[in-house]
Amino acid sequence: MPMPPDAACLKARAMTGDPVLRLTLPAEPDAVRDALLRLARDLPAMGVRAESLGTVELVLAELLNNIVEHAYSAGPRGEIELELERRRSRLICTIVDRGRPMPGGALPPRRDLPVFADRRDLPEGGFGWFLIHELVEDLSYSRRNGMNVVRVGLSLG
Amino acid sequence: MNLECTTHPFGLLIAVGESRIDAAVAIQFKDRMRDLTGGTAGRILLDLSRVDFVDSSGLGAIVAALKQLDADQKLELAGLTPNVAKVFRLTRMDKVFPIHASVAEAAGPHANAS
């Protein structure tokens, strides 16, 4: 069955044009959720397959929620800029905010999961950076002109 | 946060009627679980079959729901969708919670006997 013209055009662009998706959102939990739902709808047209979609969504959820909870936890609520670019079989995500810098001016280092003997000692937090480090291919952070810039590269398999 | 709670011969069944347990609802989830499980005894089965996304805040809230139970009470999970199962596997929380393929499997062969 021939593809409708719009789908054919989109597919050709997705295969050759390395499309870019940009969006800006307020740093609030509900806005993060809406942005992730939108990405889940739009990323397949950029050539992100269903198997990779869950990983992309989880990594972005962790990075965006960290900004909401930490970078903007004090002071006025700000905005987050997100840019996603597919380069062949990789997705490069750049996330920019104008909140507080990362503590120590660096990303939290990769750590092993804590060992616990009793369920009362189970951690209720701290899973976010573990998941990010576990799921991305590369990760970088810089502070430029009062902005936090985090860049992650994800394999699209 | 829609949690449907029913009592069965095998224990308490709490079905999450939401597609996401994420940072936006994590605190609500933890509080609702405390309301539903407080003062109960025995098995608690959490049906996650309608949940297609759990982030670290949601995972933390499920862990918190376990920690607020009595020490001899179990919180078991059923019906994990692939993305949710992956989060539990990566964080090794699949070693902390008994995980069943479905509510029917968790309930056992006599689930419908009254």
PDB file of C-alpha atoms in Angstrom:
ATOM      1  CA  MET A   1       0.000   0.000   0.000  1.00  0.00           C
ATOM      2  CA  PRO A   2       1.520   3.376  -0.929  1.00  0.00           C
ATOM      3  CA  MET A   3       2.180   5.682   1.984  1.00  0.00           C
ATOM      4  CA  PRO A   4       0.158   8.857   2.156  1.00  0.00           C
ATOM      5  CA  PRO A   5       2.287  11.801   0.965  1.00  0.00           C
ATOM      6  CA  ASP A   6       2.705  13.299   4.453  1.00  0.00           C
ATOM      7  CA  ALA A   7       4.002  10.092   5.977  1.00  0.00           C
ATOM      8  CA  ALA A   8       6.358   9.512   3.047  1.00  0.00           C
ATOM      9  CA  CYS A   9       7.740  13.012   3.352  1.00  0.00           C
ATOM     10  CA  LEU A  10       8.213  12.682   7.109  1.00  0.00           C
ATOM     11  CA  LYS A  11       9.918   9.335   6.705  1.00  0.00           C
ATOM     12  CA  ALA A  12      12.337  10.684   4.091  1.00  0.00           C
ATOM     13  CA  ARG A  13      13.159  13.615   6.329  1.00  0.00           C
ATOM     14  CA  ALA A  14      13.634  11.359   9.325  1.00  0.00           C
ATOM     15  CA  MET A  15      16.034   9.165   7.372  1.00  0.00           C
ATOM     16  CA  THR A  16      18.166  11.861   5.789  1.00  0.00           C
ATOM     17  CA  GLY A  17      17.577  15.089   7.633  1.00  0.00           C
ATOM     18  CA  ASP A  18      18.645  14.136  11.157  1.00  0.00           C
ATOM     19  CA  PRO A  19      15.688  16.036  12.532  1.00  0.00           C
ATOM     20  CA  VAL A  20      15.795  18.239  15.571  1.00  0.00           C
ATOM     21  CA  LEU A  21      13.044  18.746  18.111  1.00  0.00           C
ATOM     22  CA  ARG A  22      13.062  21.723  20.473  1.00  0.00           C
ATOM     23  CA  LEU A  23      10.757  22.625  23.278  1.00  0.00           C
ATOM     24  CA  THR A  24      10.640  24.963  26.254  1.00  0.00           C
ATOM     25  CA  LEU A  25       8.743  24.125  29.412  1.00  0.00           C
ATOM     26  CA  PRO A  26       8.168  25.658  32.839  1.00  0.00           C
ATOM     27  CA  ALA A  27      10.120  23.880  35.602  1.00  0.00           C
ATOM     28  CA  GLU A  28       7.124  22.137  37.210  1.00  0.00           C
ATOM     29  CA  PRO A  29       6.328  18.437  37.669  1.00  0.00           C
ATOM     30  CA  ASP A  30       3.105  18.602  35.619  1.00  0.00           C
ATOM     31  CA  ALA A  31       4.875  20.418  32.770  1.00  0.00           C
ATOM     32  CA  VAL A  32       7.619  17.766  32.791  1.00  0.00           C
ATOM     33  CA  ARG A  33       4.955  15.086  32.495  1.00  0.00           C
ATOM     34  CA  ASP A  34       3.253  16.897  29.600  1.00  0.00           C
ATOM     35  CA  ALA A  35       6.593  17.347  27.805  1.00  0.00           C
ATOM     36  CA  LEU A  36       7.405  13.640  28.167  1.00  0.00           C
ATOM     37  CA  LEU A  37       3.978  12.645  26.839  1.00  0.00           C
ATOM     38  CA  ARG A  38       4.503  14.936  23.870  1.00  0.00           C
ATOM     39  CA  LEU A  39       7.940  13.460  23.179  1.00  0.00           C
ATOM     40  CA  ALA A  40       6.521   9.945  23.329  1.00  0.00           C
ATOM     41  CA  ARG A  41       4.126  11.011  20.558  1.00  0.00           C
ATOM     42  CA  ASP A  42       6.667  12.910  18.444  1.00  0.00           C
ATOM     43  CA  LEU A  43       9.855  10.842  18.741  1.00  0.00           C
ATOM     44  CA  PRO A  44       8.701   7.922  16.558  1.00  0.00           C
ATOM     45  CA  ALA A  45       8.466  10.357  13.600  1.00  0.00           C
ATOM     46  CA  MET A  46      12.129  11.230  14.265  1.00  0.00           C
ATOM     47  CA  GLY A  47      13.083   7.609  13.825  1.00  0.00           C
ATOM     48  CA  VAL A  48      13.123   6.597  17.502  1.00  0.00           C
ATOM     49  CA  ARG A  49      11.736   3.081  17.715  1.00  0.00           C
ATOM     50  CA  ALA A  50       9.333   1.858  20.357  1.00  0.00           C
ATOM     51  CA  GLU A  51      12.060  -0.231  22.066  1.00  0.00           C
ATOM     52  CA  SER A  52      14.158   2.893  22.701  1.00  0.00           C
ATOM     53  CA  LEU A  53      11.313   5.191  23.610  1.00  0.00           C
ATOM     54  CA  GLY A  54      11.002   4.018  27.233  1.00  0.00           C
ATOM     55  CA  THR A  55      14.712   4.569  27.885  1.00  0.00           C
ATOM     56  CA  VAL A  56      14.688   8.042  26.329  1.00  0.00           C
ATOM     57  CA  GLU A  57      11.614   8.969  28.351  1.00  0.00           C
ATOM     58  CA  LEU A  58      13.099   7.704  31.613  1.00  0.00           C
ATOM     59  CA  VAL A  59      16.459   9.485  31.181  1.00  0.00           C
ATOM     60  CA  LEU A  60      14.746  12.758  30.268  1.00  0.00           C
ATOM     61  CA  ALA A  61      12.304  12.390  33.176  1.00  0.00           C
ATOM     62  CA  GLU A  62      15.208  12.031  35.615  1.00  0.00           C
ATOM     63  CA  LEU A  63      17.168  14.966  34.186  1.00  0.00           C
ATOM     64  CA  LEU A  64      14.129  17.260  33.997  1.00  0.00           C
ATOM     65  CA  ASN A  65      12.857  16.341  37.465  1.00  0.00           C
ATOM     66  CA  ASN A  66      16.308  17.005  38.922  1.00  0.00           C
ATOM     67  CA  ILE A  67      16.152  20.517  37.510  1.00  0.00           C
ATOM     68  CA  VAL A  68      12.661  21.061  38.966  1.00  0.00           C
ATOM     69  CA  GLU A  69      13.634  19.673  42.384  1.00  0.00           C
ATOM     70  CA  HIS A  70      17.177  21.011  42.748  1.00  0.00           C
ATOM     71  CA  ALA A  71      18.260  23.715  40.277  1.00  0.00           C
ATOM     72  CA  TYR A  72      15.024  25.670  40.752  1.00  0.00           C
ATOM     73  CA  SER A  73      14.153  24.515  44.271  1.00  0.00           C
ATOM     74  CA  ALA A  74      14.832  27.977  45.690  1.00  0.00           C
ATOM     75  CA  GLY A  75      13.838  31.230  44.091  1.00  0.00           C
ATOM     76  CA  PRO A  76      11.466  31.861  41.239  1.00  0.00           C
ATOM     77  CA  ARG A  77      10.287  29.079  38.991  1.00  0.00           C
ATOM     78  CA  GLY A  78      12.177  29.100  35.748  1.00  0.00           C
ATOM     79  CA  GLU A  79      12.157  27.498  32.362  1.00  0.00           C
ATOM     80  CA  ILE A  80      13.870  24.499  30.848  1.00  0.00           C
ATOM     81  CA  GLU A  81      14.949  24.309  27.237  1.00  0.00           C
ATOM     82  CA  LEU A  82      15.217  20.921  25.642  1.00  0.00           C
ATOM     83  CA  GLU A  83      16.715  20.065  22.286  1.00  0.00           C
ATOM     84  CA  LEU A  84      16.769  16.557  20.856  1.00  0.00           C
ATOM     85  CA  GLU A  85      18.713  15.692  17.751  1.00  0.00           C
ATOM     86  CA  ARG A  86      18.897  12.314  16.083  1.00  0.00           C
ATOM     87  CA  ARG A  87      22.272  11.534  14.566  1.00  0.00           C
ATOM     88  CA  ARG A  88      22.140   8.197  12.800  1.00  0.00           C
ATOM     89  CA  SER A  89      21.525   5.650  15.563  1.00  0.00           C
ATOM     90  CA  ARG A  90      22.019   8.100  18.435  1.00  0.00           C
ATOM     91  CA  LEU A  91      19.883  10.699  20.114  1.00  0.00           C
ATOM     92  CA  ILE A  92      21.727  13.757  21.462  1.00  0.00           C
ATOM     93  CA  CYS A  93      19.747  15.632  24.121  1.00  0.00           C
ATOM     94  CA  THR A  94      20.757  19.086  25.341  1.00  0.00           C
ATOM     95  CA  ILE A  95      18.976  20.432  28.407  1.00  0.00           C
ATOM     96  CA  VAL A  96      19.470  24.027  29.539  1.00  0.00           C
ATOM     97  CA  ASP A  97      18.229  25.755  32.689  1.00  0.00           C
ATOM     98  CA  ARG A  98      19.015  28.995  34.499  1.00  0.00           C
ATOM     99  CA  GLY A  99      18.780  27.594  38.010  1.00  0.00           C
ATOM    100  CA  ARG A 100      21.465  26.998  40.603  1.00  0.00           C
ATOM    101  CA  PRO A 101      24.668  25.266  39.447  1.00  0.00           C
ATOM    102  CA  MET A 102      25.278  21.599  40.217  1.00  0.00           C
ATOM    103  CA  PRO A 103      26.844  21.181  43.679  1.00  0.00           C
ATOM    104  CA  GLY A 104      30.624  21.274  43.298  1.00  0.00           C
ATOM    105  CA  GLY A 105      30.197  22.388  39.692  1.00  0.00           C
ATOM    106  CA  ALA A 106      30.021  18.809  38.463  1.00  0.00           C
ATOM    107  CA  LEU A 107      27.559  16.007  37.811  1.00  0.00           C
ATOM    108  CA  PRO A 108      27.057  13.520  40.642  1.00  0.00           C
ATOM    109  CA  PRO A 109      29.579  10.729  40.026  1.00  0.00           C
ATOM    110  CA  ARG A 110      28.571   7.222  39.084  1.00  0.00           C
ATOM    111  CA  ARG A 111      27.993   5.177  42.229  1.00  0.00           C
ATOM    112  CA  ASP A 112      27.045   1.601  42.953  1.00  0.00           C
ATOM    113  CA  LEU A 113      23.637   0.956  44.414  1.00  0.00           C
ATOM    114  CA  PRO A 114      23.703   1.019  48.214  1.00  0.00           C
ATOM    115  CA  VAL A 115      23.694  -2.331  49.973  1.00  0.00           C
ATOM    116  CA  PHE A 116      20.950  -2.730  52.544  1.00  0.00           C
ATOM    117  CA  ALA A 117      20.395  -5.410  55.151  1.00  0.00           C
ATOM    118  CA  ASP A 118      16.941  -4.471  56.344  1.00  0.00           C
ATOM    119  CA  ARG A 119      13.961  -3.036  54.502  1.00  0.00           C
ATOM    120  CA  ARG A 120      13.828  -0.150  56.965  1.00  0.00           C
ATOM    121  CA  ASP A 121      17.177   0.904  55.455  1.00  0.00           C
ATOM    122  CA  LEU A 122      15.934   0.831  51.867  1.00  0.00           C
ATOM    123  CA  PRO A 123      16.613   4.077  50.034  1.00  0.00           C
ATOM    124  CA  GLU A 124      13.547   6.040  48.899  1.00  0.00           C
ATOM    125  CA  GLY A 125      15.636   8.318  46.708  1.00  0.00           C
ATOM    126  CA  GLY A 126      18.944   8.455  44.915  1.00  0.00           C
ATOM    127  CA  PHE A 127      17.829   6.150  42.107  1.00  0.00           C
ATOM    128  CA  GLY A 128      17.675   8.960  39.563  1.00  0.00           C
ATOM    129  CA  TRP A 129      21.368   9.524  38.872  1.00  0.00           C
ATOM    130  CA  PHE A 130      22.003   5.800  39.077  1.00  0.00           C
ATOM    131  CA  LEU A 131      19.466   5.239  36.279  1.00  0.00           C
ATOM    132  CA  ILE A 132      20.854   8.111  34.205  1.00  0.00           C
ATOM    133  CA  HIS A 133      24.431   6.784  34.407  1.00  0.00           C
ATOM    134  CA  GLU A 134      23.184   3.266  33.697  1.00  0.00           C
ATOM    135  CA  LEU A 135      21.198   4.188  30.572  1.00  0.00           C
ATOM    136  CA  VAL A 136      23.206   6.841  28.720  1.00  0.00           C
ATOM    137  CA  GLU A 137      26.228   6.391  26.471  1.00  0.00           C
ATOM    138  CA  ASP A 138      27.779   9.705  27.423  1.00  0.00           C
ATOM    139  CA  LEU A 139      26.971  12.578  29.684  1.00  0.00           C
ATOM    140  CA  SER A 140      28.476  16.039  30.151  1.00  0.00           C
ATOM    141  CA  TYR A 141      27.774  19.188  32.147  1.00  0.00           C
ATOM    142  CA  SER A 142      28.922  22.746  31.867  1.00  0.00           C
ATOM    143  CA  ARG A 143      27.985  26.041  33.485  1.00  0.00           C
ATOM    144  CA  ARG A 144      27.928  28.879  30.946  1.00  0.00           C
ATOM    145  CA  ASN A 145      26.694  32.431  31.467  1.00  0.00           C
ATOM    146  CA  GLY A 146      24.538  31.477  34.430  1.00  0.00           C
ATOM    147  CA  MET A 147      23.094  28.460  32.629  1.00  0.00           C
ATOM    148  CA  ASN A 148      23.380  24.752  33.345  1.00  0.00           C
ATOM    149  CA  VAL A 149      23.936  22.810  30.146  1.00  0.00           C
ATOM    150  CA  VAL A 150      23.605  19.030  30.335  1.00  0.00           C
ATOM    151  CA  ARG A 151      24.194  16.946  27.246  1.00  0.00           C
ATOM    152  CA  VAL A 152      23.471  13.252  26.990  1.00  0.00           C
ATOM    153  CA  GLY A 153      23.934  10.790  24.186  1.00  0.00           C
ATOM    154  CA  LEU A 154      21.634   7.792  23.982  1.00  0.00           C
ATOM    155  CA  SER A 155      21.964   4.798  21.720  1.00  0.00           C
ATOM    156  CA  LEU A 156      18.867   4.106  19.652  1.00  0.00           C
ATOM    157  CA  GLY A 157      19.974   0.507  19.117  1.00  0.00           C
TER     158      GLY A 157
ATOM    159  CA  MET B   1      -4.352   9.282  42.145  1.00  0.00           C
ATOM    160  CA  ASN B   2      -6.779   6.477  41.430  1.00  0.00           C
ATOM    161  CA  LEU B   3      -6.088   3.387  43.556  1.00  0.00           C
ATOM    162  CA  GLU B   4      -8.781   0.698  43.631  1.00  0.00           C
ATOM    163  CA  CYS B   5      -8.646  -1.331  46.806  1.00  0.00           C
ATOM    164  CA  THR B   6     -10.474  -4.662  47.248  1.00  0.00           C
ATOM    165  CA  THR B   7     -10.266  -7.430  49.848  1.00  0.00           C
ATOM    166  CA  HIS B   8      -9.717 -11.023  48.714  1.00  0.00           C
ATOM    167  CA  PRO B   9      -9.056 -14.377  50.386  1.00  0.00           C
ATOM    168  CA  PHE B  10      -5.361 -13.949  49.556  1.00  0.00           C
ATOM    169  CA  GLY B  11      -5.214 -10.441  51.043  1.00  0.00           C
ATOM    170  CA  LEU B  12      -5.599  -6.858  49.941  1.00  0.00           C
ATOM    171  CA  LEU B  13      -5.484  -6.026  46.242  1.00  0.00           C
ATOM    172  CA  ILE B  14      -4.634  -2.457  45.279  1.00  0.00           C
ATOM    173  CA  ALA B  15      -4.931  -1.749  41.557  1.00  0.00           C
ATOM    174  CA  VAL B  16      -3.261   1.415  40.293  1.00  0.00           C
ATOM    175  CA  GLY B  17      -5.710   3.043  37.879  1.00  0.00           C
ATOM    176  CA  GLU B  18      -3.175   5.468  36.419  1.00  0.00           C
ATOM    177  CA  SER B  19      -0.745   5.132  33.531  1.00  0.00           C
ATOM    178  CA  ARG B  20       2.123   6.815  35.385  1.00  0.00           C
ATOM    179  CA  ILE B  21       3.649   6.855  38.862  1.00  0.00           C
ATOM    180  CA  ASP B  22       6.024   9.777  38.425  1.00  0.00           C
ATOM    181  CA  ALA B  23       7.384  12.830  40.225  1.00  0.00           C
ATOM    182  CA  ALA B  24       4.064  14.655  39.736  1.00  0.00           C
ATOM    183  CA  VAL B  25       2.121  12.087  41.813  1.00  0.00           C
ATOM    184  CA  ALA B  26       4.754  10.317  43.943  1.00  0.00           C
ATOM    185  CA  ILE B  27       3.775  11.990  47.227  1.00  0.00           C
ATOM    186  CA  GLN B  28       0.062  11.445  46.565  1.00  0.00           C
ATOM    187  CA  PHE B  29       0.731   7.776  45.835  1.00  0.00           C
ATOM    188  CA  LYS B  30       2.690   7.309  49.072  1.00  0.00           C
ATOM    189  CA  ASP B  31      -0.008   9.052  51.140  1.00  0.00           C
ATOM    190  CA  ARG B  32      -2.869   7.105  49.538  1.00  0.00           C
ATOM    191  CA  MET B  33      -0.995   3.849  50.116  1.00  0.00           C
ATOM    192  CA  ARG B  34      -0.576   4.765  53.776  1.00  0.00           C
ATOM    193  CA  ASP B  35      -4.333   5.421  54.069  1.00  0.00           C
ATOM    194  CA  LEU B  36      -5.219   2.133  52.370  1.00  0.00           C
ATOM    195  CA  THR B  37      -2.728  -0.144  54.119  1.00  0.00           C
ATOM    196  CA  GLY B  38      -2.693   1.352  57.614  1.00  0.00           C
ATOM    197  CA  GLY B  39      -4.092  -1.065  60.210  1.00  0.00           C
ATOM    198  CA  THR B  40      -4.235  -3.993  57.778  1.00  0.00           C
ATOM    199  CA  ALA B  41      -2.557  -7.356  58.219  1.00  0.00           C
ATOM    200  CA  GLY B  42      -1.379  -9.933  55.709  1.00  0.00           C
ATOM    201  CA  ARG B  43      -0.479  -9.798  52.033  1.00  0.00           C
ATOM    202  CA  ILE B  44      -0.815  -6.683  49.960  1.00  0.00           C
ATOM    203  CA  LEU B  45      -0.731  -7.066  46.202  1.00  0.00           C
ATOM    204  CA  LEU B  46      -0.152  -3.985  44.039  1.00  0.00           C
ATOM    205  CA  ASP B  47      -1.479  -4.395  40.500  1.00  0.00           C
ATOM    206  CA  LEU B  48       0.698  -2.309  38.164  1.00  0.00           C
ATOM    207  CA  SER B  49      -0.678  -3.674  34.898  1.00  0.00           C
ATOM    208  CA  ARG B  50      -2.135  -0.305  33.847  1.00  0.00           C
ATOM    209  CA  VAL B  51       1.069   1.596  34.677  1.00  0.00           C
ATOM    210  CA  ASP B  52       3.382   2.116  31.711  1.00  0.00           C
ATOM    211  CA  PHE B  53       5.842   4.551  33.283  1.00  0.00           C
ATOM    212  CA  VAL B  54       7.582   4.728  36.676  1.00  0.00           C
ATOM    213  CA  ASP B  55      10.460   7.155  37.256  1.00  0.00           C
ATOM    214  CA  SER B  56      12.852   7.281  40.225  1.00  0.00           C
ATOM    215  CA  SER B  57      10.382   9.336  42.274  1.00  0.00           C
ATOM    216  CA  GLY B  58       7.643   6.781  41.598  1.00  0.00           C
ATOM    217  CA  LEU B  59       9.997   3.952  42.486  1.00  0.00           C
ATOM    218  CA  GLY B  60      10.922   5.767  45.710  1.00  0.00           C
ATOM    219  CA  ALA B  61       7.218   6.105  46.525  1.00  0.00           C
ATOM    220  CA  ILE B  62       6.633   2.359  46.026  1.00  0.00           C
ATOM    221  CA  VAL B  63       9.616   1.643  48.307  1.00  0.00           C
ATOM    222  CA  ALA B  64       8.174   4.103  50.837  1.00  0.00           C
ATOM    223  CA  ALA B  65       4.845   2.247  50.659  1.00  0.00           C
ATOM    224  CA  LEU B  66       6.694  -0.928  51.643  1.00  0.00           C
ATOM    225  CA  LYS B  67       8.566   0.733  54.489  1.00  0.00           C
ATOM    226  CA  GLN B  68       5.409   2.144  56.050  1.00  0.00           C
ATOM    227  CA  LEU B  69       3.934  -1.383  56.457  1.00  0.00           C
ATOM    228  CA  ASP B  70       4.234  -3.502  59.586  1.00  0.00           C
ATOM    229  CA  ALA B  71       7.529  -5.398  59.655  1.00  0.00           C
ATOM    230  CA  ASP B  72       5.826  -8.774  59.026  1.00  0.00           C
ATOM    231  CA  GLN B  73       3.689  -7.527  56.129  1.00  0.00           C
ATOM    232  CA  LYS B  74       4.597  -8.074  52.489  1.00  0.00           C
ATOM    233  CA  LEU B  75       4.069  -5.810  49.518  1.00  0.00           C
ATOM    234  CA  GLU B  76       3.979  -7.843  46.319  1.00  0.00           C
ATOM    235  CA  LEU B  77       3.806  -6.508  42.784  1.00  0.00           C
ATOM    236  CA  ALA B  78       1.932  -7.898  39.790  1.00  0.00           C
ATOM    237  CA  GLY B  79       1.567  -7.146  36.096  1.00  0.00           C
ATOM    238  CA  LEU B  80       4.679  -5.050  35.495  1.00  0.00           C
ATOM    239  CA  THR B  81       4.788  -3.640  31.960  1.00  0.00           C
ATOM    240  CA  PRO B  82       8.193  -3.775  30.186  1.00  0.00           C
ATOM    241  CA  ASN B  83       9.360  -0.225  31.000  1.00  0.00           C
ATOM    242  CA  VAL B  84       8.362  -0.585  34.643  1.00  0.00           C
ATOM    243  CA  ALA B  85      10.008  -4.008  34.949  1.00  0.00           C
ATOM    244  CA  LYS B  86      13.227  -2.487  33.569  1.00  0.00           C
ATOM    245  CA  VAL B  87      13.339   0.177  36.295  1.00  0.00           C
ATOM    246  CA  PHE B  88      12.931  -2.479  39.004  1.00  0.00           C
ATOM    247  CA  ARG B  89      15.567  -4.695  37.387  1.00  0.00           C
ATOM    248  CA  LEU B  90      18.175  -1.947  36.917  1.00  0.00           C
ATOM    249  CA  THR B  91      17.836  -0.724  40.505  1.00  0.00           C
ATOM    250  CA  ARG B  92      17.676  -4.331  41.797  1.00  0.00           C
ATOM    251  CA  MET B  93      14.397  -3.569  43.532  1.00  0.00           C
ATOM    252  CA  ASP B  94      13.160  -6.756  41.819  1.00  0.00           C
ATOM    253  CA  LYS B  95      15.106  -8.524  44.603  1.00  0.00           C
ATOM    254  CA  VAL B  96      13.238  -6.600  47.290  1.00  0.00           C
ATOM    255  CA  PHE B  97       9.653  -7.038  46.081  1.00  0.00           C
ATOM    256  CA  PRO B  98       8.103 -10.393  45.174  1.00  0.00           C
ATOM    257  CA  ILE B  99       7.037  -9.877  41.544  1.00  0.00           C
ATOM    258  CA  HIS B 100       4.280 -11.847  39.811  1.00  0.00           C
ATOM    259  CA  ALA B 101       3.393 -11.912  36.114  1.00  0.00           C
ATOM    260  CA  SER B 102      -0.263 -11.195  36.863  1.00  0.00           C
ATOM    261  CA  VAL B 103      -2.745 -10.793  39.698  1.00  0.00           C
ATOM    262  CA  ALA B 104      -4.212 -14.220  38.820  1.00  0.00           C
ATOM    263  CA  GLU B 105      -0.786 -15.834  39.194  1.00  0.00           C
ATOM    264  CA  ALA B 106      -0.120 -14.044  42.461  1.00  0.00           C
ATOM    265  CA  ALA B 107      -3.517 -14.942  43.864  1.00  0.00           C
ATOM    266  CA  GLY B 108      -3.003 -18.648  43.271  1.00  0.00           C
ATOM    267  CA  PRO B 109      -5.430 -21.335  42.121  1.00  0.00           C
ATOM    268  CA  HIS B 110      -7.991 -20.720  44.858  1.00  0.00           C
ATOM    269  CA  ALA B 111      -8.244 -16.989  44.311  1.00  0.00           C
ATOM    270  CA  ASN B 112     -11.926 -17.137  43.424  1.00  0.00           C
ATOM    271  CA  ALA B 113     -12.942 -19.403  46.291  1.00  0.00           C
ATOM    272  CA  SER B 114     -14.722 -17.518  48.996  1.00  0.00           C
TER     273      SER B 114
END
